[in-house]
Every structure is written in structure tokens, then in C-alpha cells.
XYZ file of C-alpha atoms in Angstrom:
494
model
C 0.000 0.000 0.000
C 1.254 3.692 -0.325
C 1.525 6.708 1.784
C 2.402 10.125 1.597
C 5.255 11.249 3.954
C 4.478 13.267 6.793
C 7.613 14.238 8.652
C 6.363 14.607 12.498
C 9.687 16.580 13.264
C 9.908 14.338 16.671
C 13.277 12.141 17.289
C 12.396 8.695 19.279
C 15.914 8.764 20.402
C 17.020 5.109 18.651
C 13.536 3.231 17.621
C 12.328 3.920 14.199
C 8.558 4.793 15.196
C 6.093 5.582 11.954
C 2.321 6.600 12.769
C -0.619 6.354 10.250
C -4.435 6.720 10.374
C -6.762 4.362 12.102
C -8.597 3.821 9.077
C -5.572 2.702 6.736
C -4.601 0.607 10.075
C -7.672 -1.297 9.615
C -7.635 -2.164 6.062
C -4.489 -3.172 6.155
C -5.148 -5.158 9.846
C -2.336 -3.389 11.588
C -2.127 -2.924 15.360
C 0.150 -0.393 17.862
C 3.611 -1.577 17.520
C 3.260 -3.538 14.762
C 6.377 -4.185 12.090
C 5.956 -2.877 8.538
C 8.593 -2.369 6.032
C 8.928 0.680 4.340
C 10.537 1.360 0.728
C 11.702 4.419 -1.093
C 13.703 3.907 -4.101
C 16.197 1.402 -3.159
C 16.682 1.710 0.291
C 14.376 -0.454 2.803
C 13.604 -0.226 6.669
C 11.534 -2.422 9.399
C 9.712 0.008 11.565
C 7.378 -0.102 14.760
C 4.199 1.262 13.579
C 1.588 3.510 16.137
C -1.900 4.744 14.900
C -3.414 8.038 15.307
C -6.824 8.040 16.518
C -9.576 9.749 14.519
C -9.669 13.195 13.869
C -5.688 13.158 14.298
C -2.355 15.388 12.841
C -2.564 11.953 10.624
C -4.736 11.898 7.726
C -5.245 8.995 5.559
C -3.255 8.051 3.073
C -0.503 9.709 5.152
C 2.324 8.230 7.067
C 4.211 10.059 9.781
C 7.502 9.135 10.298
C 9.683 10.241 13.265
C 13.466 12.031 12.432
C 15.175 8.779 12.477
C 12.851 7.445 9.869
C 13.370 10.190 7.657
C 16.977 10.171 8.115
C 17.576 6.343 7.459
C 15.037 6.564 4.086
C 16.369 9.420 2.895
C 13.095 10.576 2.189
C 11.232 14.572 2.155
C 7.813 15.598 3.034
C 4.739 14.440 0.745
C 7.240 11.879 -1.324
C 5.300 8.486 -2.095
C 6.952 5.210 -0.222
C 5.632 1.555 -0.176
C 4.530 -0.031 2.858
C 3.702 -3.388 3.992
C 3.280 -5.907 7.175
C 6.223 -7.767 8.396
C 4.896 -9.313 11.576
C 6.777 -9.422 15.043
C 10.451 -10.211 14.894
C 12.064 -13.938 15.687
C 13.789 -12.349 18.536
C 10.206 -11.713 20.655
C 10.290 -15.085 21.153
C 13.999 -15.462 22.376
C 13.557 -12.675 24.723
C 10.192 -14.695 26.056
C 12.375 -18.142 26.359
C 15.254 -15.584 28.657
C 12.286 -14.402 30.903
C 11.291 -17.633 31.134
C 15.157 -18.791 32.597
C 16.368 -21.059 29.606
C 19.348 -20.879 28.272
C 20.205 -19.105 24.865
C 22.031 -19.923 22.079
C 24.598 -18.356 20.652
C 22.004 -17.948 17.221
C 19.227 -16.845 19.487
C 21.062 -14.008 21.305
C 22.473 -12.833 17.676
C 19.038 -12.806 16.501
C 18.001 -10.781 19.691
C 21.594 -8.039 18.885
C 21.003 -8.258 15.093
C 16.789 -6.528 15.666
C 18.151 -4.272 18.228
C 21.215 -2.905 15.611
C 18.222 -2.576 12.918
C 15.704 -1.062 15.541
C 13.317 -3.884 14.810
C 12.892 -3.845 18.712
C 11.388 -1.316 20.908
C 12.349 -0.261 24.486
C 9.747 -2.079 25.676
C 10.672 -5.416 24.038
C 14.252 -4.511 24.717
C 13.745 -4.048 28.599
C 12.409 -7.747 28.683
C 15.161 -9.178 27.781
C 17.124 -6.836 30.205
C 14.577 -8.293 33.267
C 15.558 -11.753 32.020
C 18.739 -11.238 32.388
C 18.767 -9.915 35.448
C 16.309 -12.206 37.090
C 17.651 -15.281 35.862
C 21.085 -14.318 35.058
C 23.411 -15.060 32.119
C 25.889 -18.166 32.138
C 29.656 -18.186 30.965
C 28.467 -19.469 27.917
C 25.595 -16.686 26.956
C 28.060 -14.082 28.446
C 30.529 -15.138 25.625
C 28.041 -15.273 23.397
C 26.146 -11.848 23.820
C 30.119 -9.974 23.735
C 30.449 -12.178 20.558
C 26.906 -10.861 18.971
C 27.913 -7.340 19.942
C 30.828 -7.834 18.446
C 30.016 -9.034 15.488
C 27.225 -6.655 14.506
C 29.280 -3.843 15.057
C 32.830 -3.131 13.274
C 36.385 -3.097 14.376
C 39.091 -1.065 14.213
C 41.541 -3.104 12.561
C 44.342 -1.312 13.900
C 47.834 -3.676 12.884
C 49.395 -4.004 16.059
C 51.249 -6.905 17.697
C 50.129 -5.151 21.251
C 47.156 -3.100 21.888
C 46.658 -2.555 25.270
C 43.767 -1.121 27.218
C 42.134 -0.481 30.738
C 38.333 -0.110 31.804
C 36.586 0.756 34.913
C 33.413 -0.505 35.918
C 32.457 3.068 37.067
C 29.947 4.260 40.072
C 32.919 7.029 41.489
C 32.886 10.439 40.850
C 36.165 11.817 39.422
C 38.361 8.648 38.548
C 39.715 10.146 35.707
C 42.189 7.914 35.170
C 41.914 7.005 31.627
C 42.852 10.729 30.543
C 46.524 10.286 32.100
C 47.348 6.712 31.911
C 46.635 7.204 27.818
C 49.188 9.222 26.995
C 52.079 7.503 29.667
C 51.252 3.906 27.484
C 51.443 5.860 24.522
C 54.346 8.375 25.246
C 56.165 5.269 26.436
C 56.103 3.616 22.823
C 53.370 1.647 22.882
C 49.412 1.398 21.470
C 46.117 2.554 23.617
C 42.767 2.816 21.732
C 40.385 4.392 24.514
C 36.675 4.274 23.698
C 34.863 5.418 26.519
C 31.476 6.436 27.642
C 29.547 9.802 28.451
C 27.360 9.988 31.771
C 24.234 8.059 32.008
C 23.683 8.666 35.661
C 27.387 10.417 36.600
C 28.406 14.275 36.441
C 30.788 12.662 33.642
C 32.357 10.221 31.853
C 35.309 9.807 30.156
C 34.195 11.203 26.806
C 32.448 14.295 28.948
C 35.834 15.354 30.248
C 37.751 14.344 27.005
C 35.838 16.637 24.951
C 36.330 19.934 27.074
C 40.012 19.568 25.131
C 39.488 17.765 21.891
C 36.147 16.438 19.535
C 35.549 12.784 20.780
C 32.987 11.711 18.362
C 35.162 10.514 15.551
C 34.437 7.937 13.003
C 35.957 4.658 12.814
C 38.257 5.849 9.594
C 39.324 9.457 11.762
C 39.813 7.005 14.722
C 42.349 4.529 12.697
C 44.281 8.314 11.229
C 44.621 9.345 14.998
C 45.790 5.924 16.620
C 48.309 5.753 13.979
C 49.747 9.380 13.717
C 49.817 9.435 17.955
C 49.750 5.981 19.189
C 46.326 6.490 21.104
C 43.137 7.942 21.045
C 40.544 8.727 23.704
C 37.099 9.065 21.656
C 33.633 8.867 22.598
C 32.466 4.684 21.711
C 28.907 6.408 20.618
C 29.674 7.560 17.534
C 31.036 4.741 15.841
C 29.995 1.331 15.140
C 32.193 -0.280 17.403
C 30.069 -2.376 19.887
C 27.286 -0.247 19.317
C 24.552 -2.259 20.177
C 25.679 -2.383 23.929
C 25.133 1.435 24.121
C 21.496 0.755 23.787
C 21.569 -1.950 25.947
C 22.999 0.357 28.766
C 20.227 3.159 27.618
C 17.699 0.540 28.690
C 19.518 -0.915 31.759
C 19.603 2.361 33.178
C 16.646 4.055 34.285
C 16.222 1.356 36.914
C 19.662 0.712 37.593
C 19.195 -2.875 36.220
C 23.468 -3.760 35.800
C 22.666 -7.681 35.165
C 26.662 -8.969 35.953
C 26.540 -11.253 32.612
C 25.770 -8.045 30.596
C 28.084 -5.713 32.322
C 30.962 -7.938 31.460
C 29.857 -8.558 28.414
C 29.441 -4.686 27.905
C 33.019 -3.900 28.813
C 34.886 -6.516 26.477
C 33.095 -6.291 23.384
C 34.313 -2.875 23.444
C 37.902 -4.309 24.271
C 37.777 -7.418 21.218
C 36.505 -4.591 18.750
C 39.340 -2.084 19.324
C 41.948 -5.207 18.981
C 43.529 -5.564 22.882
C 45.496 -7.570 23.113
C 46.374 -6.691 27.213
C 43.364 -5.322 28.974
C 43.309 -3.649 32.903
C 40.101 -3.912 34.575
C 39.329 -1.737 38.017
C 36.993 -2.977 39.751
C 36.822 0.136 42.700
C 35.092 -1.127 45.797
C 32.780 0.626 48.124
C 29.358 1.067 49.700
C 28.741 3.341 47.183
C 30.646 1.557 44.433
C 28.952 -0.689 41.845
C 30.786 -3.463 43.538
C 30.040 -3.118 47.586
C 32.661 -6.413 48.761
C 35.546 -8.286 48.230
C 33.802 -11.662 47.473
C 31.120 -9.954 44.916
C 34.796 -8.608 43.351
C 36.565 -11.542 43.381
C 33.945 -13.848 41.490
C 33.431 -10.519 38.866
C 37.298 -10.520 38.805
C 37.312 -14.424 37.959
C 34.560 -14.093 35.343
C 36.618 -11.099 33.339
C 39.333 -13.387 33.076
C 37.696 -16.506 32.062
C 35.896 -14.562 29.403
C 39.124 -12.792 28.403
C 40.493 -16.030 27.785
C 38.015 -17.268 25.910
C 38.880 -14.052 23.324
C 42.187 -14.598 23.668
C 42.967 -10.719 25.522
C 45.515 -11.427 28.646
C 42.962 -9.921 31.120
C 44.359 -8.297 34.916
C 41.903 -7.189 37.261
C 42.778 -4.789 40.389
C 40.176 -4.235 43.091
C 40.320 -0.097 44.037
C 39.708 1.629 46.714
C 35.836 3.130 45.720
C 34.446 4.676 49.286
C 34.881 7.967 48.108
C 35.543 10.300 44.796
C 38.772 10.297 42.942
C 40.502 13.557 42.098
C 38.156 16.971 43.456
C 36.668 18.302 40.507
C 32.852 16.267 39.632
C 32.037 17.548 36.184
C 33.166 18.024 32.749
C 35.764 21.032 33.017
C 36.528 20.553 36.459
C 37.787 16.972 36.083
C 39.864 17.919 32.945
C 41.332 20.589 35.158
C 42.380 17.913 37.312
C 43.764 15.555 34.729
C 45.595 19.251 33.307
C 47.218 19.300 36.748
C 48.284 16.235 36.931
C 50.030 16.408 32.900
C 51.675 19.563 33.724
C 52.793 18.953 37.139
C 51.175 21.771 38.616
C 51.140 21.383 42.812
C 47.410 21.941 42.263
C 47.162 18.152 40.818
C 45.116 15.558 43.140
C 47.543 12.997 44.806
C 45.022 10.205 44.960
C 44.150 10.883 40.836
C 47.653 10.739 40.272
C 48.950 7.955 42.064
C 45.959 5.544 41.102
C 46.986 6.549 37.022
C 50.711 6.014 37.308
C 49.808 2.716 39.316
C 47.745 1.900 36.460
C 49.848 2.492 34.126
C 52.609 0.744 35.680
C 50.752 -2.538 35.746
C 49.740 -2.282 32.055
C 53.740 -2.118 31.321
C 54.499 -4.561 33.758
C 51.965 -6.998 31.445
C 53.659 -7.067 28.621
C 57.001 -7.243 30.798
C 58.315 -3.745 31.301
C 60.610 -3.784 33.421
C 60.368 -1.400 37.006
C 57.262 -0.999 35.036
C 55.781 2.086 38.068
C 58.761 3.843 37.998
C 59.257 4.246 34.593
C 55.537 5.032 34.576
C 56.257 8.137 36.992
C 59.227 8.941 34.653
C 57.200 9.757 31.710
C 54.965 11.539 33.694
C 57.163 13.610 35.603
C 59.774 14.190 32.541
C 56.987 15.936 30.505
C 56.730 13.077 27.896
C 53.154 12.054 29.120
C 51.965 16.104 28.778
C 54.058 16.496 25.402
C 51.719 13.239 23.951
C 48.161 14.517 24.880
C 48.938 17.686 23.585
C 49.521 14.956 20.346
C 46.280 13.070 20.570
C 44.507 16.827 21.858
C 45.854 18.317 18.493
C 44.867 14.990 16.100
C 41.243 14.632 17.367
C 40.946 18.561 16.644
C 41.535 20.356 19.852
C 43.855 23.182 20.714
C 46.965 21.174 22.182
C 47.801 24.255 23.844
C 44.660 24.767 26.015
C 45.243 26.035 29.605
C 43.497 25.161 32.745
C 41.804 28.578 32.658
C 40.436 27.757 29.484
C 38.093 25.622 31.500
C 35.937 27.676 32.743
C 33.624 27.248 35.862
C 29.947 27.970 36.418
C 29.870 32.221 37.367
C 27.239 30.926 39.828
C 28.890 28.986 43.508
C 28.163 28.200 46.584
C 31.198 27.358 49.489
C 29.821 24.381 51.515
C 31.729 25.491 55.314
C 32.348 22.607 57.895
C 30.466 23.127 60.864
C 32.764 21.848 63.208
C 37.045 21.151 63.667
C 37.982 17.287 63.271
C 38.813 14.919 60.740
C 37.013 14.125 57.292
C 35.547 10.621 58.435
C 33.623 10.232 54.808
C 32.149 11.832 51.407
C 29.032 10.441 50.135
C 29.825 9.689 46.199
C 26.056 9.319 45.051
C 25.127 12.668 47.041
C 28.317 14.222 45.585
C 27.540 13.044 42.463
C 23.585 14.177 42.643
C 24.695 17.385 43.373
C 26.764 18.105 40.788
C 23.922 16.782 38.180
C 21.459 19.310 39.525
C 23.993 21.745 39.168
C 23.953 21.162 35.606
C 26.591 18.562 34.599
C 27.276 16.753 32.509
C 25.096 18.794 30.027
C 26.751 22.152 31.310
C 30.319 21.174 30.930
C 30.962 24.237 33.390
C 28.999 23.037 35.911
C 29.799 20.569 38.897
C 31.858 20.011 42.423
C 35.683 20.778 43.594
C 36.217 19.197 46.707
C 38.430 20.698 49.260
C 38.533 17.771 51.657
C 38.958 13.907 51.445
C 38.737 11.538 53.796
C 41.393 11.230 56.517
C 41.890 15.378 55.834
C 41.562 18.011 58.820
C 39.016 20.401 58.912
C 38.938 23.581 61.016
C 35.167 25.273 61.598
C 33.953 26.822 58.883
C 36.436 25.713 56.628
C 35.230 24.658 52.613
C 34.411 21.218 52.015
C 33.528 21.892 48.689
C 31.970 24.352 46.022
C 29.197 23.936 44.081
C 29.707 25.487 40.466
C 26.368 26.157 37.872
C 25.777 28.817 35.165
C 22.369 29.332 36.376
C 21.079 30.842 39.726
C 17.766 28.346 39.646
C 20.026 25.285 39.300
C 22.515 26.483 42.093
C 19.471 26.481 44.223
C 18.332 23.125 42.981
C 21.185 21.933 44.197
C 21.641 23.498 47.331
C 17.743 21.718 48.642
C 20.513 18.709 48.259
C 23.069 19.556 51.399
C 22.645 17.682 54.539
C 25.395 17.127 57.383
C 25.771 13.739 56.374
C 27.416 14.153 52.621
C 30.826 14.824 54.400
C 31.076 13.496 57.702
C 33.662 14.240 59.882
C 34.827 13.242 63.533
């Protein structure tokens, strides 16, 4: 049957979401969220279909299609395109057989990644197989083979290197900007790092936040290869390109109920690894009652599982267990945690100790894997002779930053507040998710200007009336949003 184009100017943010009249959904016996298929010239696309009641922006004969409809077909308003019924995708009934606690196959989960690549699946359908998962778990085998699906739907980078080495956090502390100085040591010390990292889902930032207040982090695979092979590394934003991609919209859907099933957090975290090439892979696991990971025993078998499944890839997989009661570094937020990493680089006395030392400890045990030897020292070398600062102004310069950038550059919000101690003693504790909640209201990650520098850490003295920590926002409203958050208890003291 054919319809006229209608473009509804909304974005579905991933599904491809049509909408036509309730009359052309009856004669053609379609129902909400069915699959059609929908051509325009030579290009093709499965679609989840909704109907507009009576009376509706959708008149028949029309077809409204949503941005990413548009975009993928190529197609303007009032063209003519071809539609017809599909039915429900083979992978509705794989997700049923997961909520049901059997075991997949490695076809049926590759069905499952394959309709969630081609948004044949919608968040609802998608969240399913999410509960499954984390009611019933995934075993070794269906670990391996959901990182092999995502792998294998997505592309790699292809990058000719004997070593590739590369580290990963499972995340849940604020700062922990590791990443952005243990990069350019590997890489300043001769050998290959290709970084794809995350932005904030529920964080003041991630990796790819931070990394873009100095340099564009949404490259394409082809810029990527040009930038790991002019500088030795790269630190981009794993969003943009097709590497692993369908476990981006896995974590989309895990995250507004902080569903982390373990099977799909490891299997997150090492397609990303297989797709870039490592060969030698660091995994912190920080630990905390605040932490993803709240004890040593819940680490350990996580710690065990990364390594069997690294094995079964063939990647020479270490895994350290961190101390995660409290932030790393003292800026929470985009700028503010460059700033720190800036520090750091240039070996300004303004750099955070516990940033630093965790990244050149890092760093060391990544050289010590591929037999390095005095691996930490030399580690400190590079950073302290300059080398490690002279190579991210490299990697700044090739993913189109100015290498020269300042710590001033990076601005903070014109709007603070100074949150005072209200007694002397000793810093006994900062709450992470409070810290971290904060700094959100405040405006990060969104306003990269916006966020937290902490004053105190735990085990730190603290005279009355002394600064914990500032809150930094570009608006007034949001600094007040935020400040509803303070209570004694975000940093305790004794």
C-alpha cells in the first residue's frame, strides 16, 4: 500500500517509530507496535508502527515518520513510499524463552543483537530481555556469546598491532579520571592505547564528557584509525562509531532502573575491548558502599569471570580491586575533572595525589603486562619528565583540539556556593552518590561548566567553617536546585 510522507519533526531517540491513520490501520489489519517495512527507491527499513486516533495530525493516506525514519530513508515531506506488514520479529520469542530462565544460544542471542542494531525492537521489548537477564542471570556461555553478537554486529578497528593494550573501569565514582593520564604515559612510552569510553548516564561525567572539554571525541571509525596511527592512542567517545554499538542501547535501557545484570556488564566492557583489537586489557573494579561493587567476594567472582571470558577471546585480562568509598581527584564535572587531569600532565602542585597515584599505578601494571621492566617507575618517569603532557597535547591536536589549552580555558559555572564545615575534626567520609547528585542538579554533565571541587577527602583536617567543597552552575535556579541537596551527612567528619 502507499503513503504520503508526513515528517512529524519528533526524534524517538534510537527506535524507528512511523504513525498512520486508524482507518488505513484497519484495512491493512495493523495494530500499535506492529512491524511494517517501508521502501523508497532502493533503500528499505523495518519500523514499529503507532496509529493516530480519529480526527488526528494523521490523515489517511498519510504516514508520519519520526526524524530517524526520515533520516535512514532518505526521504522529504509528501514523497510516495511503499509499505507493507512484516509481523513481530524472531527475537520476541527469544527474549520470552530468557524471561522464562532457559538458556540461549549463541544464534538466538544474535538474533536478539542483530533486531536491536536494525531497531526492529522497541524499548519495551528490549527491557524484557534486560529483566531476564537480570532475574535469571546469564551463564559463561551466553556471556561469551552476547560480547560475541555485539561484536560481530558492530565493526572493528583493525588497527595492525602486535600489542594493543587497554584499561576499563566498571564506574559508580565520581572523578576517577584515570583514563585521561594513563593514555598518553602507554602511549608516550612507545606503545598502542585505543580508549573508547562512555559519556554519563547517571554520573556528572564520563570519560568522553571530560575528554571533549580539550578535543572532539565523536570521531568515526576511519578518523579514529588516522589518529591511533599518527599518535599511538586515542581517547574518543564509543557512541559515535559502530564499534560495539549495540551495547550502548543496551545500557540506555539498563539504566533508568539501575538494572546492571553482571553477565551483561561484562559482556558490555569486552566487546568494546575485542573490537578495538587488545590484546592486554586492565580492569578496576573500585570497591565501596557506594561503588557498583560493595565487597571483596562480589569482586573476586566478577574478577574471575573477566578473566575466564578474556580467555576465551584470547585478551591477557588483569583485574585490580580499588579503593571506591569515596571520589577520585576533586573536581565532579566536565571542566573541572579535565582541570584535574591538566594538573596532573603539567605537574602543577594543584594536581590531586590520589588521581595521580591511582593513574601512574595503572599504568605501571599495564607495562608490567607485557614485561616492562620497574614498570611504576618508569611510569612516573614519563609523567614527571613531561613526555606524558608532550603526547596529549599529540592526541589533543589529532582529534581537533587546541593542544595548547590552559586550565583557565576551563571555565567554571559564574554561579557557587562554598559548603563550610560546621565543626574542627577529621574528614571521616564523602558520600559519592550525594556528591555526584549534586553536581547533576547543578547542571553537569550537560553544562560542561557546571559541577563540584572538593576541598577535603577523607582522613583530611578540617577547622570550623572551613570549605568542604563548592558547588559550580551557570544558572542561579540550578545552584538552588542543588543546594535543597546539602545535609550534614554528605561529608562526615569526627
Amino acid at each position: 500500500m502507499k503513503f504520503k510522507v508526513k515528517n512529524l519533526n519528533i526524534k524517538s531517540g534510537g527506535p524507528l517509530i512511523t504513525v498512520i491513520d486508524k482507518h488505513d490501520a484497519s484495512l491493512m489489519d495493523l495494530k500499535p507496535i506492529d512491524r511494517i517495512r517501508i521502501k523508497h527507491g532502493k533503500k528499505s527499513i523495518i519500523a514499529v508502527m503507532d496509529i493516530s486516533e480519529e480526527h488526528g495530525n494523521i490523515k489517511d493516506g498519510q504516514i508520519g515518520m519520526f526524524q530517524e525514519v526520515i533520516e535512514r530513508l532518505n526521504v522529504k515531506n509528501n514523497k510516495i513510499v511503499d509499505v507493507e506488514f512484516v509481523g513481530r520479529p524472531k527475537s520476541i520469542d527469544c527474549i520470552r524463552k530468557k524471561l522464562d530462565g532457559k538458556e540461549l544460544s549463541l544464534n538466538e542471542i544474535d538474533v536478539i543483537i542483530k533486531d536491536l542494531i536494525e531497531n526492529r525492537l522497541t524499548e519495551t521489548e528490549l527491557t524484557y530481555f534486560v529483566s531476564g537477564a537480570y532475574t535469571h542471570g546469564l551463564s559463561d556461555k551466553e556471556t561469551y556469546y552476547l560480547t560475541k553478537a555485539i561484536v560481530d554486529n558492530g565493526r572493528r578497528l583493525e588497527i595492525k598491532r602486535k600489542i594493543i593494550l587497554d584499561k576499563h573501569s566498571i564506574g559508580g565514582i565520581s572523578g576517577n579520571r584515570t583514563t585521561m593520564i594513563i593514555v598518553p604515559i602507554i602511549a608516550a612510552a612507545g606503545f598502542t592505547i585505543a580508549k573508547t569510553s562512555s559519556r554519563a548516564i547517571s554520573s556528572a561525567a564520563g570519560t568522553a564528557d571530560a575528554m571533549e572539554c580539550l578535543a572532539k571525541v565523536d570521531l568515526s571509525i576511519e578518523e579514529l584509525r588516522k589518529v591511533v596511527r599518527k599518535t599511538n592512542a586515542c581517547i574518543a567517545w564509543a557512541g559515535t562509531i559502530d564499534l560495539a554499538s549495540a551495547d550502548d542501547t543496551l545500557i540506555k535501557i539498563r539504566n533508568p532502573l539501575r538494572l546492571d545484570p553482571e553477565g551483561m556488564l561484562l559482556a558490555s566492557i569486552m566487546a568494546k575491548k575485542v573490537a578495538v583489537g587488545s590484546t592486554n586489557v586492565l580492569i578496576d573494579i573500585p570497591l565501596g558502599k557506594e561503588a557498583k561493587v560493595k565487597n571483596v567476594n562480589e569482586a573476586r567472582r566478577l574478577k574471575s569471570k573477566f578473566e575466564k571470558l578474556g580467555k576465551m577471546f584470547k585478551i591477557k585480562v588483569k583485574v585490580i580491586l580499588t579503593n571506591g568509598s569515596q571520589p577520585i581527584g576533586n573536581g565532579v564535572g566536565p571542566n573541572l575533572e579535565a582541570r584535574d587531569v591538566l594538573y596532573v600532565l603539567t605537574r602543577d602542585k594543584r594536581a590531586p595525589k590520589d588521581l595521580e597515584e591511582k593513574a601512574v599505578k595503572m599504568a605501571g601494571i599495564l607495562l608490567e603486562m607485557i614485561n616492562v621492566k620497574d614498570s611504576e617507575n618508569f611510569a612516573k618517569f614519563i609523567l614527571n619528565s613531561g613526555l606524558a603532557y608532550n603526547k596529549m597535547k599529540e592526541i589533543i591536536k589529532a582529534q581537533g583540539g587546541n593542544p595548547n589549552v590552559k586550565v583557565n580555558d576551563l571555565k567554571v559555572g559564574r554561579f557557587k556556593y562554598d559548603v563550610k564545615s560546621g565543626r574542627t575534626g577529621i574528614v571521616k567520609d564523602v558520600d559519592n552518590d550525594l556528591i555526584n547528585k549534586i553536581a547533576r542538579i547543578a547542571g553537569a554533565p550537560v553544562d560542561k561548566d557546571a559541577g563540584i571541587y572538593l576541598n577535603k577527602h577523607q582522613g583530611d583536617k578540617v577547622k570550623r567553617k572551613e570549605v568542604l567543597f563548592t558547588i559550580y552552575s551557570r544558572n542561579k535556579e540550578r545552584l538552588k536546585d542543588a543546594m535543597l541537596m546539602l545535609n550534614k551527612n554528605i561529608v562526615k567528619i569526627r
